[in-house]
C-alpha positions as a Markdown table, in Angstrom:
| # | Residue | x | y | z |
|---|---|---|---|---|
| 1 | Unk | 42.4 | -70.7 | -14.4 |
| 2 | Unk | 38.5 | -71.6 | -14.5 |
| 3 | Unk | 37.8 | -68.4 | -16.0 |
| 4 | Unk | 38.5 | -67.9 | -19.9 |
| 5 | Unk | 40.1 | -64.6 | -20.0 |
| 6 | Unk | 41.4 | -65.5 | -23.3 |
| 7 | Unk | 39.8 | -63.1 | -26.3 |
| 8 | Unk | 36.6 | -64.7 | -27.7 |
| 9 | Unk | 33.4 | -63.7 | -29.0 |
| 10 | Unk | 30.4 | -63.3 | -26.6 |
| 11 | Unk | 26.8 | -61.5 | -26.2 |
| 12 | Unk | 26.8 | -59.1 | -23.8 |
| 13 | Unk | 24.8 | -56.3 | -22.3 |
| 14 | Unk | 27.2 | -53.0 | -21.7 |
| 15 | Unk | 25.6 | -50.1 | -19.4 |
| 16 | Unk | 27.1 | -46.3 | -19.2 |
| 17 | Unk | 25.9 | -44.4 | -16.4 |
| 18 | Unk | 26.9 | -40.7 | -16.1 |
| 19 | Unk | 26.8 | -37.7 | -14.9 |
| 20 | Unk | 24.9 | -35.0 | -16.3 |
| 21 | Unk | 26.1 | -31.1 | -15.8 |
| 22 | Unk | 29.4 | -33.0 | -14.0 |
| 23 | Unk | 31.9 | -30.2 | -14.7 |
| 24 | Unk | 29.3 | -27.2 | -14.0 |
| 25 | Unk | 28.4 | -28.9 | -10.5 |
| 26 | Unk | 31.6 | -29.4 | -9.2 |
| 27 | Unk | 33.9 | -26.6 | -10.9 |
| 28 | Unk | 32.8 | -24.7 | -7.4 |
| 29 | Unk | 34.1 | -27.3 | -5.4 |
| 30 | Unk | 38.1 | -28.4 | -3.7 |
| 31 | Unk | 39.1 | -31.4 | -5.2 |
| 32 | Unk | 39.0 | -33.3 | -2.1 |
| 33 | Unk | 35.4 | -32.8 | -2.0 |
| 34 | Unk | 35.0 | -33.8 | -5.8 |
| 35 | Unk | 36.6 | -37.2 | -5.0 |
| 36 | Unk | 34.3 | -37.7 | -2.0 |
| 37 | Unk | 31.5 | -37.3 | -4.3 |
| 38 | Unk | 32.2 | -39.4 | -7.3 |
| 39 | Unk | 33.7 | -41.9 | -4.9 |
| 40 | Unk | 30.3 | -41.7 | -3.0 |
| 41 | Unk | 28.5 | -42.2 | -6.5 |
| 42 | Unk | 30.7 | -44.6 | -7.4 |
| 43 | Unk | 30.4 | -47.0 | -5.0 |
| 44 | Unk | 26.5 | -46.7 | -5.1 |
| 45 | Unk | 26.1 | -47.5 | -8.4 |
| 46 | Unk | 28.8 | -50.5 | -8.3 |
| 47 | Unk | 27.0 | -51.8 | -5.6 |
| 48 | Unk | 23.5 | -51.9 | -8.1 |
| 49 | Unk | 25.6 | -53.3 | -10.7 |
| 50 | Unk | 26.6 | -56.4 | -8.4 |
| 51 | Unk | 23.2 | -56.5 | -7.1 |
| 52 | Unk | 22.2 | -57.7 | -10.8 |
| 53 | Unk | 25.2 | -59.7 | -11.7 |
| 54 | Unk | 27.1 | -57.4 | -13.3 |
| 55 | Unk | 30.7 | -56.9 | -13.8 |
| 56 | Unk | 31.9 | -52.7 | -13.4 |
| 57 | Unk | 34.2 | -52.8 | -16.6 |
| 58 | Unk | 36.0 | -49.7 | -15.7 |
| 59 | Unk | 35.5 | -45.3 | -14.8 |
| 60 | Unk | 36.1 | -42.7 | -17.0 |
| 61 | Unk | 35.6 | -39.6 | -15.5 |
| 62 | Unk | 32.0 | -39.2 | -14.0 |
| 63 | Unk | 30.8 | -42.4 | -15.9 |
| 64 | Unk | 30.2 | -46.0 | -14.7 |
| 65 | Unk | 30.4 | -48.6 | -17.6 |
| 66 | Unk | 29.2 | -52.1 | -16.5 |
| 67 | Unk | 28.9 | -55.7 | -18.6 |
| 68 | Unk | 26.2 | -57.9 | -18.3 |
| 69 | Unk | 27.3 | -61.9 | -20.1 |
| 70 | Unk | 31.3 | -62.2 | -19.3 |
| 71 | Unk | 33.6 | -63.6 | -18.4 |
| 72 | Unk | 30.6 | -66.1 | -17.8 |
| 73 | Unk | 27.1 | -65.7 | -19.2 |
| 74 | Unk | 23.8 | -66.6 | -18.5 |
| 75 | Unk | 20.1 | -66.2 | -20.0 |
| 76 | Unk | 18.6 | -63.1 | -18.5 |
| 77 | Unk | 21.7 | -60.9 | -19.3 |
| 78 | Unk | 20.0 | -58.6 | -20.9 |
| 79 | Unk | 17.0 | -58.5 | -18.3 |
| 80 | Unk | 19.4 | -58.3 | -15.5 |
| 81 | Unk | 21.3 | -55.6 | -17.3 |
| 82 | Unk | 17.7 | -53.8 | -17.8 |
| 83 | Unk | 16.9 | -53.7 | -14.4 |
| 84 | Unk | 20.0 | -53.2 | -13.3 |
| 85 | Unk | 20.2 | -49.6 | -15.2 |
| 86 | Unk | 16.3 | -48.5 | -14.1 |
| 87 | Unk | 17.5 | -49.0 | -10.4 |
| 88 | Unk | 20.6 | -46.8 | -10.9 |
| 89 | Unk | 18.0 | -44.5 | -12.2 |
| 90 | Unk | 15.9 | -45.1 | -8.9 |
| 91 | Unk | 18.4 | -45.2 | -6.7 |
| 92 | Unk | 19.9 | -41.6 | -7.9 |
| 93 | Unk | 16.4 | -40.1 | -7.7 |
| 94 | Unk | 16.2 | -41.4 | -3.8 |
| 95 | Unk | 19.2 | -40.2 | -3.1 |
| 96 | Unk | 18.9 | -37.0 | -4.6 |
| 97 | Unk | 16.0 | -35.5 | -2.1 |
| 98 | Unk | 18.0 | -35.5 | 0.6 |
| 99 | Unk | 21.6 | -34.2 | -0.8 |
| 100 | Unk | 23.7 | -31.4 | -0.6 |
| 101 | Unk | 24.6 | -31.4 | -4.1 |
| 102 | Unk | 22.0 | -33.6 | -5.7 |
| 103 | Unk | 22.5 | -33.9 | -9.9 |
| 104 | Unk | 20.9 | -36.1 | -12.7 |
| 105 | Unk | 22.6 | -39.1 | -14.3 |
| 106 | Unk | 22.0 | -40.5 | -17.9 |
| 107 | Unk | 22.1 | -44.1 | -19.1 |
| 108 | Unk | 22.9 | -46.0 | -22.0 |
| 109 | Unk | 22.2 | -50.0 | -22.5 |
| 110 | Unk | 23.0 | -52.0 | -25.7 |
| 111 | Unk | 23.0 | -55.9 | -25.4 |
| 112 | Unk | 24.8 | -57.9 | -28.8 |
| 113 | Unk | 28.1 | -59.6 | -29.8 |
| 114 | Unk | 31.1 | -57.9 | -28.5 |
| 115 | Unk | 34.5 | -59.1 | -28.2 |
| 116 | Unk | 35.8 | -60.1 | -24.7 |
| 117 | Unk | 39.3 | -60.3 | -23.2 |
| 118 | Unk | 42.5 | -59.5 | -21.7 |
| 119 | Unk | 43.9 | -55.9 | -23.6 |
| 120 | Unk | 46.4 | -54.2 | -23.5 |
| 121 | Unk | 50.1 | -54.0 | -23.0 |
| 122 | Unk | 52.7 | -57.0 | -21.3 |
| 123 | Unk | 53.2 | -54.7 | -17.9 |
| 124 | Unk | 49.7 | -53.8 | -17.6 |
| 125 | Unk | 46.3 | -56.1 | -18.9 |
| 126 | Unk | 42.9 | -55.1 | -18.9 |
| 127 | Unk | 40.2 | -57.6 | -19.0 |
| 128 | Unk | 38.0 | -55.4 | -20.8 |
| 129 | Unk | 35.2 | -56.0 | -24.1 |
| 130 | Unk | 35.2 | -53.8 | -28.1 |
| 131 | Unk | 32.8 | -53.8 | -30.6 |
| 132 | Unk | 30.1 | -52.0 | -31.9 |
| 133 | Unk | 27.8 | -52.5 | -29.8 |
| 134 | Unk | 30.0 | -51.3 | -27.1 |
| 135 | Unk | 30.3 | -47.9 | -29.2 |
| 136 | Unk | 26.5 | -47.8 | -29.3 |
| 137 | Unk | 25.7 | -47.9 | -25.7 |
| 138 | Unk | 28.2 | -45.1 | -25.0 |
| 139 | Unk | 26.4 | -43.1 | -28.0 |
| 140 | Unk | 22.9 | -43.9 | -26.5 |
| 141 | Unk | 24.0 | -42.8 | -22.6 |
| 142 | Unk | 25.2 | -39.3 | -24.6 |
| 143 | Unk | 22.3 | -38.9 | -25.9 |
| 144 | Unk | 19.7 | -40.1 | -23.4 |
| 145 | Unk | 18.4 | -36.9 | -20.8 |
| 146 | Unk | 19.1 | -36.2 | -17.3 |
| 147 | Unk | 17.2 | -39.2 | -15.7 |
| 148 | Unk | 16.9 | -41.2 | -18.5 |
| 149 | Unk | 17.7 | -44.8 | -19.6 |
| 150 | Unk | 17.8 | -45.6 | -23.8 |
| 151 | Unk | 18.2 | -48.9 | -25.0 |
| 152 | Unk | 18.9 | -50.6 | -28.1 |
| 153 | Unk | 16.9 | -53.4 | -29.9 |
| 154 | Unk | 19.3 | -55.8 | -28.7 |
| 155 | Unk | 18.0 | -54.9 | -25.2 |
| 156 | Unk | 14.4 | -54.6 | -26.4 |
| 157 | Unk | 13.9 | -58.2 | -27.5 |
| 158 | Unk | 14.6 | -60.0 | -24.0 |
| 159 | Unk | 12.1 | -57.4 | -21.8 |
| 160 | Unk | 9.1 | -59.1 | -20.7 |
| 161 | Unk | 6.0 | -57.3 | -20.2 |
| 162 | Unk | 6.9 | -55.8 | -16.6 |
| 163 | Unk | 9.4 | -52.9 | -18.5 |
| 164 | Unk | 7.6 | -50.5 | -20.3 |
| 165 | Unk | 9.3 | -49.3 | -23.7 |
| 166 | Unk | 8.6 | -46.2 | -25.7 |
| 167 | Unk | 9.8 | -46.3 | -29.2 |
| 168 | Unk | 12.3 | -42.8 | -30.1 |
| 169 | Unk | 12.2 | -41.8 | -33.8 |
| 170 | Unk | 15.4 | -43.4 | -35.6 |
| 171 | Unk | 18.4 | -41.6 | -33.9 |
| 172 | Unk | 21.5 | -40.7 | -36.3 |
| 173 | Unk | 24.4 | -41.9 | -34.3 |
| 174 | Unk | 27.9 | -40.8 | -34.6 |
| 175 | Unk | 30.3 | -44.2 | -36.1 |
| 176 | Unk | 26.5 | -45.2 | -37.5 |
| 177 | Unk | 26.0 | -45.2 | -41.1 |
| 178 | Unk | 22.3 | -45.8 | -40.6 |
| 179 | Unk | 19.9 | -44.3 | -38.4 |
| 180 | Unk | 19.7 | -46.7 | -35.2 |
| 181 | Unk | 16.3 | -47.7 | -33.6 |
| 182 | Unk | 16.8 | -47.0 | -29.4 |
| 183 | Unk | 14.2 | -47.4 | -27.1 |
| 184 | Unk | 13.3 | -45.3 | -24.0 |
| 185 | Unk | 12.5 | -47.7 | -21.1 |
| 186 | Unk | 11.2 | -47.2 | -17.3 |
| 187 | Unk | 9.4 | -49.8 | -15.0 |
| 188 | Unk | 5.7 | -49.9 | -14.0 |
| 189 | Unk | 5.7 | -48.1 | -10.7 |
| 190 | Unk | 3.2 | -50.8 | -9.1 |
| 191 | Unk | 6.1 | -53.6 | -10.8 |
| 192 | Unk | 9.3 | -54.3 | -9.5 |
| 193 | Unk | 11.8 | -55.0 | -12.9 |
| 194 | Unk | 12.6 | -58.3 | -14.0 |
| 195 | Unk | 15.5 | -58.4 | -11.0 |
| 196 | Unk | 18.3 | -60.5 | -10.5 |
């Protein structure tokens, strides 16, 4: 009852992580073994999410999606999301020289007003958040290459000098009338991120 679960209004940072090549790299493998390793995956990148604050929203699939601002919010949501995405990214790339199966993931991170809430059905509620900026970090992790993190200006406007952001040329984004302005970012590799 301290928590408003209620739907309401709120600015949040949303993060997709997924798997790139997910069907070509396993199609090989018994499904026992596929849940092992998106379990494994899983459960790494939740624990980075938590590490920065953040809430794991739900899985679809191969992909992680992660809020940064509800049900409670605070200043650096955006920072934390930030960081929070370029250690995935670190993490992956660790892990990877020393795997059996080691594959690339791609990253999405849009930070705005979204709504927030409890959805779904009387048997069965999802506290979950909608919106179009929701839609545009999903877009932005489709579109971002293996190893990869794109942002939106949303995200861009809270980064202190420690990230380093490369402008991308105006991206034409499905649901988008307009071309949207997304940002590539990584970390200065003598910096640690802006951290929780």
């Amino acid at each position: 009852g301290k928590i408003d679960l209620t739907g309401r209004s709120l600015d949040v940072g949303i993060l997709f992580c997924d798997i790139r090549g997910f069907t070509s790299l396993t199609e090989q493998m018994d499904p026992q073994r596929v849940i092992e390793f998106l379990n494994c995956h899983m459960s790494l990148m939740t624990k980075v999410a938590y590490e920065h604050g953040g809430v794991v929203d739900k899985f679809v699939g191969d992909m992680v999606m992660a809020i940064f601002g509800a049900p409670n919010s605070k200043p650096d949501d955006a920072a934390r999301a930030a960081a929070c995405a370029l250690d995935m990214l670190r993490v992956r790339k660790q892990l990877n020289k020393d795997a059996k199966n080691p594959f690339e993931i791609g990253i999405g991170l849009a930070f705005g007003v979204i709504i927030v809430g409890c959805m779904g059905s009387k048997k069965r509620l999802n506290y979950t958040v909608l919106g179009e900026r929701v839609n545009l970090a999903a877009r932005l992790c489709s579109m971002a290459p293996a190893n990869t993190l794109y942002i939106d200006q949303g995200v861009r406007q809270y980064l202190d000098s420690t990230f380093i952001v490369a402008d991308l040329p105006p991206l034409k984004v499905k649901g988008f009338n307009d071309p949207v302005q997304a940002f590539e970012l990584s970390v200065d590799k003598n910096q640690s991120a802006g951290a929780p």
